[in-house]
């Protein structure tokens, strides 16, 4: 929805082990909005917010991202002399960066919902007689339940009041919603079969 | 699946349950065969009215099957007189219900010690065991509360402690989260995971996906029959970060 | 019209839904109405029998019996003549010849006085023939009390001192207390027959019946000079009796009966109240819920009350009608055809008034059965009535602690029994009342048996038939009380089973066997039974003393009394066996599902 040609291009050039850089970029920008920060400070904030999901996001990711943002003129780095610190750079937002943060926060686009593709898959499978839709649903359900199990365990392992727990709760609830929808699909395709 | 293995705790073969006659005949359970291994957590899911609860009653000997057999720890439950069934229930089975079914005028502790007393344990032994179980479900500080003074989630945890009072071979749970809100369900999930980790064999009937997801094995039931079985244990999911939308 | 139809539907629907409970409520009302009918019927039994009879038979104020002085000249009539002119005497009857004889017939041998009478009526003491006709040669008329006790009827053949006679009539009198209050018994024959019954060893005696100007002066009269004149005419063996003495002897019999009946009906009333409380309380739980349901669909509290009232009135009216019928059939068996006073026999009548009284009492019961749930219905909110139908049982920590040390059936029994303490108390009370009456009956029976033994040893046929009659009455009352207490026990059991459906089902899920459960349910009733027996035994002895008996003379065997305890327990166990068994067999899955 928001034209971000430059950023998308960056992602294409250097994928970072599966993490959606767009999100990391926006978050890093937003975290710098209040005050300038060191890279390691940013990384700590992100790790706290993601909890068990932030495991793969190491300091390297942050610096690569900051580097790109600097090239795109969204942040600028200042050198600060600090004894005993490997990191001497403090990053702060440029005017363009500040504008981007505002744009991001006011953007209400929502991640693409799942049903359409699977729904069409079921319709097509039934029409072509290639596969039993009910079997497909059962398989899918198993897949989702294994995911739910993982997410739930991770959520249960979070201490009470953890901010990352909230993210996991979101994952669990979405999976639940998907599973309920699968149940409806099963009911429909079962009836269609019989 | 039809072969009874040595580690099998529960084995049901060709279970059928019919109600009524003629045009009003209802086949609540049709030719259900099920093996449950020691330490396994099996979830039976399906829409309401699919016969899940009846199946659970058959497995626990609370109802007699029209046909088929149930073996619990090697003894054939369906042919026993009720007195013997009761002894088996007392020793080898623990029940958890959707409606909790706690005795209103007994405190949490007294509810938990009830099965031990029924099984002839000494009052002192029963009390000690009950206190221990209440502590395990995190309700040591609620021991002297009446059920009416406990939240739904706490009542269900008391009910689970009661189900464990005689260290049963098998726990049968019927929609344990059916009457609970989301946060109480989370408390209960934690307890289920603990039980599972300790190696307690459990068969749970539910339509709550979160409870189903704790299972090793998931059985889908429709119109009184098993239609699908999924092994969840050992299955691999997409990474959590992908599910959370952090990865492409 | 639509509202009437609705009320009709609701009433019939509820009665059909719980047929056993409705039937038990009806049974309690039937029994109460029956006993009330009995009590009222017997109350109508002549309120002043002696006065009536005395008036009808021109009863004497003083009766003098004796033999004419050997020294006296002429006929006995002449010898007694001065008496007629004595001061204070209004009239005299007689002298009538009296012969002592034994009345014999198959199975009968009693001493009697045969009084010689002509067909001419006398001014004083003219017996009132109630059956057959008056004396004739070879024909004897028998005093009604004696005829009743011996079972003699007009036309029967008997012998007096070996001579054959035919019973030609039965008559009432007040010259002596009726048999068996006074022995020997009394028969009337012609003077000629009386003369033939006399022997040298048992010569004829004479009786003179005196009517005084002031009957209240009867006792004083005997000490006057007139009496002294008489005693000159008669020999030493004179017997005289005032009418007050006769009356008090007659009433000795009547009051024993009435006392037994009075105490019995008090006990019945208490028991009936307990029964209604139990039955009404038992229906309360479900009715509260029903009330909530009706209110939820828009019924006003008044409609709800009308439905309840209509339902209970229907049961009460049916019960009252049946009770009246049963009572009417039973009353004759309580009355005594042998009573020797006017108005006592033959059967007490049910007046319109007493019928109305019975129906009113049944109505009062129905209204009482309606008021409490209706008041509660008005009080409780619809939602509470729906959600929380049963009053949650009260928690009794000490009882719970104690019961956890007991075997499983006692544990279950104690806890189930404590759920509804008021009902348990009522059951205990009703059982205790029944035990009390039975203990009293046993004691009385024993006293009567003892007397019969001594009297048969002494060769006399004495007043055992008084004892017999009272015993019959007491045993019948005892039986009614036992039936009522039994119905209560069954009803309490039934409601305990229904109330305890969930806890017992739960106990079975947790591994209690059906036998443990039914034993527990029975134990919940046996404990009140035990308490009731322990209260009832001393209470029964106390009642016996209160009613004028003497436990010390009755000497009821201690073993027999102690046997009441196991007997009560066995009776309760037997009565509650089937409901308990049914309660322990209901499908656990059904009970838990219906939650």
GROMACS .gro file of C-alpha atoms in nm, chain C residues 148-336:
model
  189
  590UNK     CA    1  -7.201  -5.789   7.399
  591UNK     CA    2  -6.918  -5.939   7.603
  592UNK     CA    3  -7.049  -6.295   7.566
  593UNK     CA    4  -7.164  -6.250   7.208
  594UNK     CA    5  -7.523  -6.351   7.286
  595UNK     CA    6  -7.809  -6.261   7.054
  596UNK     CA    7  -8.185  -6.289   7.062
  597UNK     CA    8  -8.282  -6.647   6.989
  598UNK     CA    9  -7.969  -6.804   7.142
  599UNK     CA   10  -8.015  -7.094   7.381
  600UNK     CA   11  -7.848  -7.077   7.722
  601UNK     CA   12  -7.872  -7.248   8.056
  602UNK     CA   13  -7.917  -7.093   8.400
  603UNK     CA   14  -7.821  -7.326   8.679
  604UNK     CA   15  -7.861  -7.604   8.426
  605UNK     CA   16  -8.214  -7.505   8.319
  606UNK     CA   17  -8.267  -7.434   7.951
  607UNK     CA   18  -8.366  -7.080   7.854
  608UNK     CA   19  -8.397  -6.894   7.531
  609UNK     CA   20  -8.265  -6.539   7.495
  610UNK     CA   21  -8.573  -6.335   7.405
  611UNK     CA   22  -8.439  -5.987   7.445
  612UNK     CA   23  -8.151  -5.754   7.525
  613UNK     CA   24  -8.199  -5.452   7.749
  614UNK     CA   25  -8.026  -5.150   7.900
  615UNK     CA   26  -8.041  -5.054   8.268
  616UNK     CA   27  -7.874  -4.838   8.530
  617UNK     CA   28  -7.938  -5.041   8.842
  618UNK     CA   29  -7.582  -5.155   8.827
  619UNK     CA   30  -7.284  -5.072   8.608
  620UNK     CA   31  -7.290  -5.257   8.281
  621UNK     CA   32  -7.089  -5.570   8.239
  622UNK     CA   33  -6.794  -5.603   8.266
  623UNK     CA   34  -6.757  -5.299   8.492
  624UNK     CA   35  -6.979  -5.480   8.737
  625UNK     CA   36  -6.987  -5.854   8.799
  626UNK     CA   37  -7.177  -6.076   8.829
  627UNK     CA   38  -7.374  -5.986   8.518
  628UNK     CA   39  -7.746  -5.923   8.510
  629UNK     CA   40  -8.028  -6.109   8.337
  630UNK     CA   41  -8.403  -6.083   8.372
  631UNK     CA   42  -8.647  -6.375   8.399
  632UNK     CA   43  -9.007  -6.412   8.518
  633UNK     CA   44  -9.049  -6.417   8.896
  634UNK     CA   45  -9.155  -6.779   8.867
  635UNK     CA   46  -8.836  -6.873   8.682
  636UNK     CA   47  -8.636  -6.679   8.939
  637UNK     CA   48  -8.797  -6.877   9.218
  638UNK     CA   49  -8.709  -7.204   9.046
  639UNK     CA   50  -8.345  -7.098   9.023
  640UNK     CA   51  -8.315  -7.059   9.401
  641UNK     CA   52  -8.167  -7.341   9.609
  642UNK     CA   53  -8.143  -7.384   9.985
  643UNK     CA   54  -7.776  -7.288   9.975
  644UNK     CA   55  -7.843  -6.996   9.741
  645UNK     CA   56  -8.183  -6.867   9.854
  646UNK     CA   57  -8.366  -6.588   9.677
  647UNK     CA   58  -8.263  -6.235   9.757
  648UNK     CA   59  -8.458  -5.919   9.689
  649UNK     CA   60  -8.385  -5.587   9.532
  650UNK     CA   61  -8.558  -5.259   9.602
  651UNK     CA   62  -8.501  -4.957   9.380
  652UNK     CA   63  -8.554  -4.623   9.546
  653UNK     CA   64  -8.627  -4.295   9.375
  654UNK     CA   65  -8.551  -3.999   9.601
  655UNK     CA   66  -8.703  -3.654   9.600
  656UNK     CA   67  -8.351  -3.517   9.590
  657UNK     CA   68  -8.126  -3.758   9.400
  658UNK     CA   69  -7.818  -3.568   9.518
  659UNK     CA   70  -7.901  -3.681   9.872
  660UNK     CA   71  -7.856  -4.048   9.784
  661UNK     CA   72  -7.544  -4.098   9.992
  662UNK     CA   73  -7.688  -3.917  10.293
  663UNK     CA   74  -8.013  -4.112  10.277
  664UNK     CA   75  -7.854  -4.436  10.385
  665UNK     CA   76  -7.759  -4.298  10.723
  666UNK     CA   77  -8.109  -4.175  10.799
  667UNK     CA   78  -8.358  -4.341  11.024
  668UNK     CA   79  -8.554  -4.461  10.724
  669UNK     CA   80  -8.264  -4.666  10.619
  670UNK     CA   81  -8.234  -4.805  10.965
  671UNK     CA   82  -8.594  -4.914  10.946
  672UNK     CA   83  -8.514  -5.095  10.625
  673UNK     CA   84  -8.218  -5.268  10.766
  674UNK     CA   85  -8.439  -5.415  11.034
  675UNK     CA   86  -8.646  -5.573  10.759
  676UNK     CA   87  -8.352  -5.716  10.576
  677UNK     CA   88  -8.089  -5.951  10.697
  678UNK     CA   89  -7.727  -5.856  10.749
  679UNK     CA   90  -7.601  -5.917  10.397
  680UNK     CA   91  -7.744  -5.596  10.257
  681UNK     CA   92  -7.581  -5.428   9.963
  682UNK     CA   93  -7.677  -5.083   9.859
  683UNK     CA   94  -7.543  -4.863   9.590
  684UNK     CA   95  -7.607  -4.501   9.500
  685UNK     CA   96  -7.649  -4.394   9.136
  686UNK     CA   97  -7.329  -4.190   9.157
  687UNK     CA   98  -7.138  -4.504   9.235
  688UNK     CA   99  -7.298  -4.687   8.945
  689UNK     CA  100  -7.219  -4.402   8.712
  690UNK     CA  101  -6.857  -4.385   8.814
  691UNK     CA  102  -6.820  -4.757   8.758
  692UNK     CA  103  -6.973  -4.730   8.415
  693UNK     CA  104  -6.745  -4.444   8.332
  694UNK     CA  105  -6.441  -4.628   8.440
  695UNK     CA  106  -6.474  -4.826   8.119
  696UNK     CA  107  -6.577  -4.534   7.904
  697UNK     CA  108  -6.296  -4.307   8.022
  698UNK     CA  109  -6.023  -4.561   7.962
  699UNK     CA  110  -6.139  -4.584   7.603
  700UNK     CA  111  -6.166  -4.212   7.570
  701UNK     CA  112  -5.828  -4.149   7.723
  702UNK     CA  113  -5.663  -4.393   7.488
  703UNK     CA  114  -5.843  -4.238   7.198
  704UNK     CA  115  -5.764  -3.885   7.304
  705UNK     CA  116  -5.393  -3.949   7.345
  706UNK     CA  117  -5.387  -4.152   7.027
  707UNK     CA  118  -5.549  -3.878   6.828
  708UNK     CA  119  -5.309  -3.621   6.967
  709UNK     CA  120  -5.021  -3.836   6.852
  710UNK     CA  121  -5.189  -3.878   6.516
  711UNK     CA  122  -5.233  -3.508   6.481
  712UNK     CA  123  -4.864  -3.451   6.557
  713UNK     CA  124  -4.763  -3.717   6.313
  714UNK     CA  125  -4.992  -3.580   6.044
  715UNK     CA  126  -4.835  -3.237   6.086
  716UNK     CA  127  -4.489  -3.389   6.060
  717UNK     CA  128  -4.597  -3.578   5.748
  718UNK     CA  129  -4.732  -3.274   5.576
  719UNK     CA  130  -4.417  -3.081   5.663
  720UNK     CA  131  -4.203  -3.360   5.521
  721UNK     CA  132  -4.406  -3.398   5.205
  722UNK     CA  133  -4.441  -3.028   5.142
  723UNK     CA  134  -4.074  -2.968   5.215
  724UNK     CA  135  -3.981  -3.250   4.982
  725UNK     CA  136  -4.171  -3.097   4.695
  726UNK     CA  137  -4.041  -2.752   4.768
  727UNK     CA  138  -3.709  -2.782   4.591
  728UNK     CA  139  -3.848  -2.868   4.253
  729UNK     CA  140  -4.145  -2.640   4.295
  730UNK     CA  141  -3.920  -2.343   4.356
  731UNK     CA  142  -3.750  -2.415   4.029
  732UNK     CA  143  -4.084  -2.455   3.857
  733UNK     CA  144  -4.196  -2.124   3.996
  734UNK     CA  145  -3.886  -1.962   3.851
  735UNK     CA  146  -3.960  -2.122   3.516
  736UNK     CA  147  -4.320  -2.001   3.518
  737UNK     CA  148  -4.213  -1.651   3.614
  738UNK     CA  149  -3.950  -1.649   3.342
  739UNK     CA  150  -4.215  -1.709   3.077
  740UNK     CA  151  -4.423  -1.427   3.217
  741UNK     CA  152  -4.651  -1.576   3.482
  742UNK     CA  153  -4.743  -1.335   3.760
  743UNK     CA  154  -4.675  -1.445   4.117
  744UNK     CA  155  -5.051  -1.473   4.157
  745UNK     CA  156  -5.088  -1.714   3.869
  746UNK     CA  157  -4.803  -1.916   4.010
  747UNK     CA  158  -4.976  -1.928   4.349
  748UNK     CA  159  -5.302  -2.028   4.184
  749UNK     CA  160  -5.134  -2.313   4.001
  750UNK     CA  161  -4.975  -2.441   4.320
  751UNK     CA  162  -5.296  -2.402   4.516
  752UNK     CA  163  -5.504  -2.575   4.250
  753UNK     CA  164  -5.263  -2.862   4.242
  754UNK     CA  165  -5.254  -2.910   4.616
  755UNK     CA  166  -5.628  -2.862   4.654
  756UNK     CA  167  -5.688  -3.129   4.396
  757UNK     CA  168  -5.472  -3.371   4.592
  758UNK     CA  169  -5.625  -3.261   4.923
  759UNK     CA  170  -5.983  -3.305   4.805
  760UNK     CA  171  -5.911  -3.646   4.661
  761UNK     CA  172  -5.735  -3.737   4.985
  762UNK     CA  173  -6.016  -3.605   5.202
  763UNK     CA  174  -6.280  -3.795   5.006
  764UNK     CA  175  -6.086  -4.119   5.030
  765UNK     CA  176  -6.013  -4.052   5.398
  766UNK     CA  177  -6.378  -3.996   5.478
  767UNK     CA  178  -6.472  -4.319   5.307
  768UNK     CA  179  -6.204  -4.523   5.483
  769UNK     CA  180  -6.282  -4.359   5.817
  770UNK     CA  181  -6.652  -4.425   5.776
  771UNK     CA  182  -6.579  -4.789   5.706
  772UNK     CA  183  -6.344  -4.815   6.003
  773UNK     CA  184  -6.549  -4.638   6.270
  774UNK     CA  185  -6.775  -4.935   6.350
  775UNK     CA  186  -6.476  -5.152   6.429
  776UNK     CA  187  -6.375  -4.901   6.698
  777UNK     CA  188  -6.717  -4.880   6.853
  778UNK     CA  189  -6.833  -5.153   7.086
   0.00000   0.00000   0.00000
